[in-house]
mmCIF file of C-alpha atoms in Angstrom:
data_model
loop_
_atom_site.group_PDB
_atom_site.id
_atom_site.type_symbol
_atom_site.label_atom_id
_atom_site.label_comp_id
_atom_site.label_asym_id
_atom_site.label_seq_id
_atom_site.Cartn_x
_atom_site.Cartn_y
_atom_site.Cartn_z
ATOM 1 C CA MET U 11 56.455 29.955 5.730
ATOM 2 C CA LEU U 12 54.474 33.102 5.040
ATOM 3 C CA LEU U 13 50.751 33.596 5.287
ATOM 4 C CA GLY U 14 49.734 34.625 1.785
ATOM 5 C CA PRO U 15 48.529 38.168 1.140
ATOM 6 C CA VAL U 16 44.992 37.286 0.054
ATOM 7 C CA THR U 17 44.334 35.017 3.035
ATOM 8 C CA TYR U 18 45.939 37.616 5.309
ATOM 9 C CA LEU U 19 43.389 40.199 4.186
ATOM 10 C CA TRP U 20 40.524 37.678 4.151
ATOM 11 C CA LEU U 21 41.166 36.865 7.801
ATOM 12 C CA GLY U 22 41.554 40.523 8.755
ATOM 13 C CA LYS U 23 38.974 42.266 10.915
ATOM 14 C CA VAL U 24 37.695 45.778 10.286
ATOM 15 C CA LYS U 25 37.294 47.990 13.327
ATOM 16 C CA GLY U 26 35.444 51.257 13.059
ATOM 17 C CA GLU U 27 34.206 52.426 9.687
ATOM 18 C CA GLN U 28 33.671 49.536 7.272
ATOM 19 C CA PHE U 29 35.739 49.276 4.095
ATOM 20 C CA ASP U 30 36.761 46.628 1.588
ATOM 21 C CA ARG U 31 39.733 44.762 3.078
ATOM 22 C CA LEU U 32 40.779 43.685 -0.397
ATOM 23 C CA SER U 33 41.477 47.342 -1.234
ATOM 24 C CA LEU U 34 44.636 47.016 0.912
ATOM 25 C CA LEU U 35 46.197 44.354 -1.319
ATOM 26 C CA ASN U 36 48.369 46.738 -3.335
ATOM 27 C CA ASP U 37 49.536 48.360 -0.096
ATOM 28 C CA ILE U 38 50.805 45.126 1.448
ATOM 29 C CA LEU U 39 52.369 43.520 -1.637
ATOM 30 C CA PRO U 40 55.555 45.651 -1.424
ATOM 31 C CA VAL U 41 56.128 44.296 2.092
ATOM 32 C CA TYR U 42 55.846 40.731 0.794
ATOM 33 C CA GLN U 43 58.230 41.628 -2.045
ATOM 34 C CA GLN U 44 60.757 42.975 0.479
ATOM 35 C CA VAL U 45 60.546 39.829 2.599
ATOM 36 C CA LEU U 46 60.981 37.560 -0.430
ATOM 37 C CA ALA U 47 63.908 39.675 -1.692
ATOM 38 C CA GLU U 48 65.620 39.398 1.699
ATOM 39 C CA LEU U 49 65.090 35.631 1.752
ATOM 40 C CA ALA U 50 66.518 35.350 -1.781
ATOM 41 C CA LYS U 51 69.526 37.438 -0.748
ATOM 42 C CA ARG U 52 70.167 34.957 2.066
ATOM 43 C CA GLY U 53 70.184 32.034 -0.353
ATOM 44 C CA ILE U 54 66.685 30.704 0.303
ATOM 45 C CA GLU U 55 65.469 28.865 -2.795
ATOM 46 C CA TRP U 56 61.887 27.928 -1.805
ATOM 47 C CA VAL U 57 59.288 29.726 0.310
ATOM 48 C CA GLN U 58 56.070 28.079 1.442
ATOM 49 C CA ILE U 59 53.290 30.619 1.143
ATOM 50 C CA ASP U 60 50.052 29.554 2.810
ATOM 51 C CA GLU U 61 46.747 30.491 1.204
ATOM 52 C CA PRO U 62 44.177 28.421 3.112
ATOM 53 C CA ALA U 63 41.450 30.749 1.821
ATOM 54 C CA LEU U 64 41.749 28.835 -1.463
ATOM 55 C CA VAL U 65 39.713 25.991 0.046
ATOM 56 C CA LEU U 66 36.758 28.359 0.527
ATOM 57 C CA GLU U 67 33.993 29.418 -1.839
ATOM 58 C CA LEU U 68 35.356 32.939 -2.175
ATOM 59 C CA PRO U 69 33.536 35.907 -3.695
ATOM 60 C CA LYS U 70 34.615 36.548 -7.291
ATOM 61 C CA ALA U 71 36.654 39.669 -6.477
ATOM 62 C CA TRP U 72 38.678 37.788 -3.870
ATOM 63 C CA LEU U 73 39.337 34.860 -6.177
ATOM 64 C CA GLU U 74 40.405 37.222 -8.949
ATOM 65 C CA ALA U 75 42.871 38.933 -6.576
ATOM 66 C CA PHE U 76 45.196 35.918 -6.495
ATOM 67 C CA LYS U 77 46.606 36.319 -10.021
ATOM 68 C CA PRO U 78 47.770 39.951 -9.724
ATOM 69 C CA ALA U 79 49.040 39.293 -6.205
ATOM 70 C CA TYR U 80 51.207 36.368 -7.259
ATOM 71 C CA THR U 81 52.296 38.099 -10.444
ATOM 72 C CA ALA U 82 53.708 40.817 -8.181
ATOM 73 C CA LEU U 83 55.453 38.245 -5.968
ATOM 74 C CA GLN U 84 57.007 36.053 -8.647
ATOM 75 C CA GLY U 85 60.639 35.811 -9.598
ATOM 76 C CA GLN U 86 62.699 36.213 -6.433
ATOM 77 C CA VAL U 87 62.329 32.727 -4.938
ATOM 78 C CA LYS U 88 60.364 29.636 -5.848
ATOM 79 C CA LEU U 89 56.911 29.714 -4.277
ATOM 80 C CA LEU U 90 55.132 26.659 -2.900
ATOM 81 C CA LEU U 91 51.474 27.652 -2.682
ATOM 82 C CA THR U 92 50.009 25.773 0.278
ATOM 83 C CA THR U 93 46.445 24.984 1.296
ATOM 84 C CA TYR U 94 45.031 22.840 4.065
ATOM 85 C CA PHE U 95 41.944 21.635 5.946
ATOM 86 C CA ASP U 96 39.795 21.094 2.838
ATOM 87 C CA SER U 97 39.727 20.550 -0.921
ATOM 88 C CA ILE U 98 40.725 22.971 -3.659
ATOM 89 C CA GLY U 99 38.976 21.398 -6.646
ATOM 90 C CA HIS U 100 36.451 24.223 -6.985
ATOM 91 C CA ASN U 101 39.314 26.768 -7.257
ATOM 92 C CA LEU U 102 41.670 24.684 -9.382
ATOM 93 C CA ASP U 103 41.190 26.826 -12.503
ATOM 94 C CA THR U 104 42.395 29.877 -10.579
ATOM 95 C CA ILE U 105 45.264 28.035 -8.898
ATOM 96 C CA ARG U 106 46.771 26.564 -12.047
ATOM 97 C CA GLU U 107 47.007 30.037 -13.621
ATOM 98 C CA LEU U 108 49.164 31.412 -10.798
ATOM 99 C CA PRO U 109 52.875 32.092 -11.414
ATOM 100 C CA VAL U 110 54.148 29.775 -8.669
ATOM 101 C CA GLN U 111 56.446 26.774 -8.844
ATOM 102 C CA GLY U 112 54.497 24.302 -6.756
ATOM 103 C CA LEU U 113 51.317 23.446 -4.913
ATOM 104 C CA HIS U 114 50.869 21.685 -1.583
ATOM 105 C CA VAL U 115 47.469 20.184 -0.789
ATOM 106 C CA ASP U 116 45.967 18.489 2.245
ATOM 107 C CA LEU U 117 44.943 14.989 1.158
ATOM 108 C CA VAL U 118 43.876 14.021 4.685
ATOM 109 C CA ALA U 119 41.096 16.554 5.325
ATOM 110 C CA GLY U 120 40.661 17.481 1.686
ATOM 111 C CA LYS U 121 39.096 15.087 -0.767
ATOM 112 C CA ASP U 122 41.148 16.110 -3.775
ATOM 113 C CA ASP U 123 42.275 13.336 -6.082
ATOM 114 C CA ALA U 124 46.057 13.408 -6.472
ATOM 115 C CA ALA U 125 45.824 12.011 -10.020
ATOM 116 C CA VAL U 126 43.379 14.755 -11.048
ATOM 117 C CA LEU U 127 45.668 17.413 -9.571
ATOM 118 C CA ASN U 128 48.666 15.833 -11.267
ATOM 119 C CA ASN U 129 46.936 16.038 -14.653
ATOM 120 C CA ALA U 130 45.516 19.533 -14.146
ATOM 121 C CA LEU U 131 48.591 21.409 -12.944
ATOM 122 C CA PRO U 132 51.489 22.656 -15.064
ATOM 123 C CA LYS U 133 53.970 19.764 -15.425
ATOM 124 C CA GLU U 134 56.923 21.847 -14.256
ATOM 125 C CA TRP U 135 55.279 22.482 -10.879
ATOM 126 C CA VAL U 136 56.167 20.484 -7.807
ATOM 127 C CA LEU U 137 53.104 18.693 -6.454
ATOM 128 C CA SER U 138 53.405 18.379 -2.688
ATOM 129 C CA LEU U 139 50.941 15.966 -1.134
ATOM 130 C CA GLY U 140 49.957 16.263 2.516
ATOM 131 C CA VAL U 141 49.405 12.637 3.475
ATOM 132 C CA ILE U 142 50.730 12.673 7.058
ATOM 133 C CA ASN U 143 47.948 13.884 9.354
ATOM 134 C CA GLY U 144 49.273 16.903 11.209
ATOM 135 C CA ARG U 145 46.266 17.078 13.511
ATOM 136 C CA ASN U 146 46.540 13.864 15.498
ATOM 137 C CA VAL U 147 48.981 11.697 17.416
ATOM 138 C CA TRP U 148 48.645 8.484 15.400
ATOM 139 C CA ARG U 149 51.284 7.064 13.111
ATOM 140 C CA ALA U 150 50.459 7.503 9.438
ATOM 141 C CA ASP U 151 49.695 4.475 7.278
ATOM 142 C CA VAL U 152 52.180 5.333 4.567
ATOM 143 C CA SER U 153 51.872 1.926 2.898
ATOM 144 C CA SER U 154 48.348 2.673 1.702
ATOM 145 C CA TRP U 155 49.407 6.138 0.512
ATOM 146 C CA PHE U 156 52.417 4.690 -1.258
ATOM 147 C CA GLU U 157 50.186 2.322 -3.233
ATOM 148 C CA ARG U 158 47.782 5.121 -4.197
ATOM 149 C CA LEU U 159 50.526 7.548 -5.191
ATOM 150 C CA GLN U 160 52.877 5.103 -6.929
ATOM 151 C CA PRO U 161 51.305 5.717 -10.386
ATOM 152 C CA LEU U 162 52.287 9.405 -10.116
ATOM 153 C CA VAL U 163 55.977 8.748 -9.473
ATOM 154 C CA GLY U 164 58.052 10.006 -12.390
ATOM 155 C CA SER U 165 55.302 12.181 -13.863
ATOM 156 C CA ARG U 166 56.517 15.369 -12.175
ATOM 157 C CA PRO U 167 58.455 16.415 -9.064
ATOM 158 C CA LEU U 168 56.471 14.971 -6.130
ATOM 159 C CA TRP U 169 56.943 15.862 -2.489
ATOM 160 C CA ILE U 170 55.321 14.091 0.431
ATOM 161 C CA GLY U 171 54.516 16.119 3.518
ATOM 162 C CA THR U 172 52.137 16.733 6.339
ATOM 163 C CA SER U 173 48.524 17.714 5.785
ATOM 164 C CA CYS U 174 49.038 20.865 7.843
ATOM 165 C CA SER U 175 51.306 22.238 10.543
ATOM 166 C CA LEU U 176 52.495 19.722 13.131
ATOM 167 C CA LEU U 177 51.331 22.053 15.880
ATOM 168 C CA HIS U 178 49.052 19.380 17.335
ATOM 169 C CA SER U 179 51.418 16.446 16.884
ATOM 170 C CA PRO U 180 53.670 15.088 19.598
ATOM 171 C CA ILE U 181 57.405 15.164 19.591
ATOM 172 C CA ASP U 182 59.430 11.973 19.890
ATOM 173 C CA LEU U 183 59.747 11.278 23.591
ATOM 174 C CA SER U 184 62.720 8.979 23.041
ATOM 175 C CA VAL U 185 64.934 12.026 22.502
ATOM 176 C CA GLU U 186 63.681 13.841 25.598
ATOM 177 C CA SER U 187 66.650 13.169 27.895
ATOM 178 C CA ARG U 188 65.646 15.694 30.575
ATOM 179 C CA LEU U 189 62.011 14.677 30.923
ATOM 180 C CA ASP U 190 61.152 12.826 34.113
ATOM 181 C CA GLU U 191 60.760 9.077 33.458
ATOM 182 C CA GLU U 192 57.461 9.028 35.346
ATOM 183 C CA VAL U 193 56.085 11.705 33.032
ATOM 184 C CA LYS U 194 57.352 9.779 29.996
ATOM 185 C CA ALA U 195 55.761 6.553 31.235
ATOM 186 C CA GLY U 196 52.361 8.191 31.634
ATOM 187 C CA SER U 197 52.418 9.999 28.336
ATOM 188 C CA PRO U 198 50.434 8.755 25.323
ATOM 189 C CA LEU U 199 53.075 10.293 23.070
ATOM 190 C CA HIS U 200 55.454 7.363 22.768
ATOM 191 C CA CYS U 201 55.732 7.263 19.012
ATOM 192 C CA LYS U 202 56.121 9.710 16.204
ATOM 193 C CA ASN U 203 53.353 9.944 13.641
ATOM 194 C CA VAL U 204 55.759 10.835 10.851
ATOM 195 C CA PRO U 205 57.597 7.681 9.784
ATOM 196 C CA SER U 206 60.642 7.537 7.570
ATOM 197 C CA TRP U 207 59.562 6.918 3.971
ATOM 198 C CA ARG U 208 61.793 6.564 0.954
ATOM 199 C CA CYS U 209 60.777 5.696 -2.596
#
């Protein structure tokens, strides 16, 4: 996983004399190209590249920066453009013009309609749907998601994933052989929130 170049600059802080952070884009793209080339050389086929700024109402110049950035990054590995914590509908026109091979969206916090995304994106793209809540400890209700997503099966490559990083989710305590039993017994983390799901 790489933090995408546009979000990287968007999140950057300027110290001292003010300048346009976006002016650094062409300076950092060669570093991204080097990283992607090294990953390709090591046999990596897909790279998740996170651009959470795409859920924001970005200024026009920032939104327009995505296309040249991803044009510069294309070709070495397949790129899964990833967003989270909100919807992307307002930036969908920009997203579908990017030279990437897939899109991952957060369907838990975001209110995007999977069917709308499926119809709007290039058919050769993978559509990765974040339906497992990565921000809590509760088991996901995959049955309800399965019913909602079933009409999309077969229309394109579909991946099912987490809404975001599992940073806040518990591990499976049943595999913790060195953890004190008293600690295990008092822990609320007795079950995984990511069930096995095959379709």
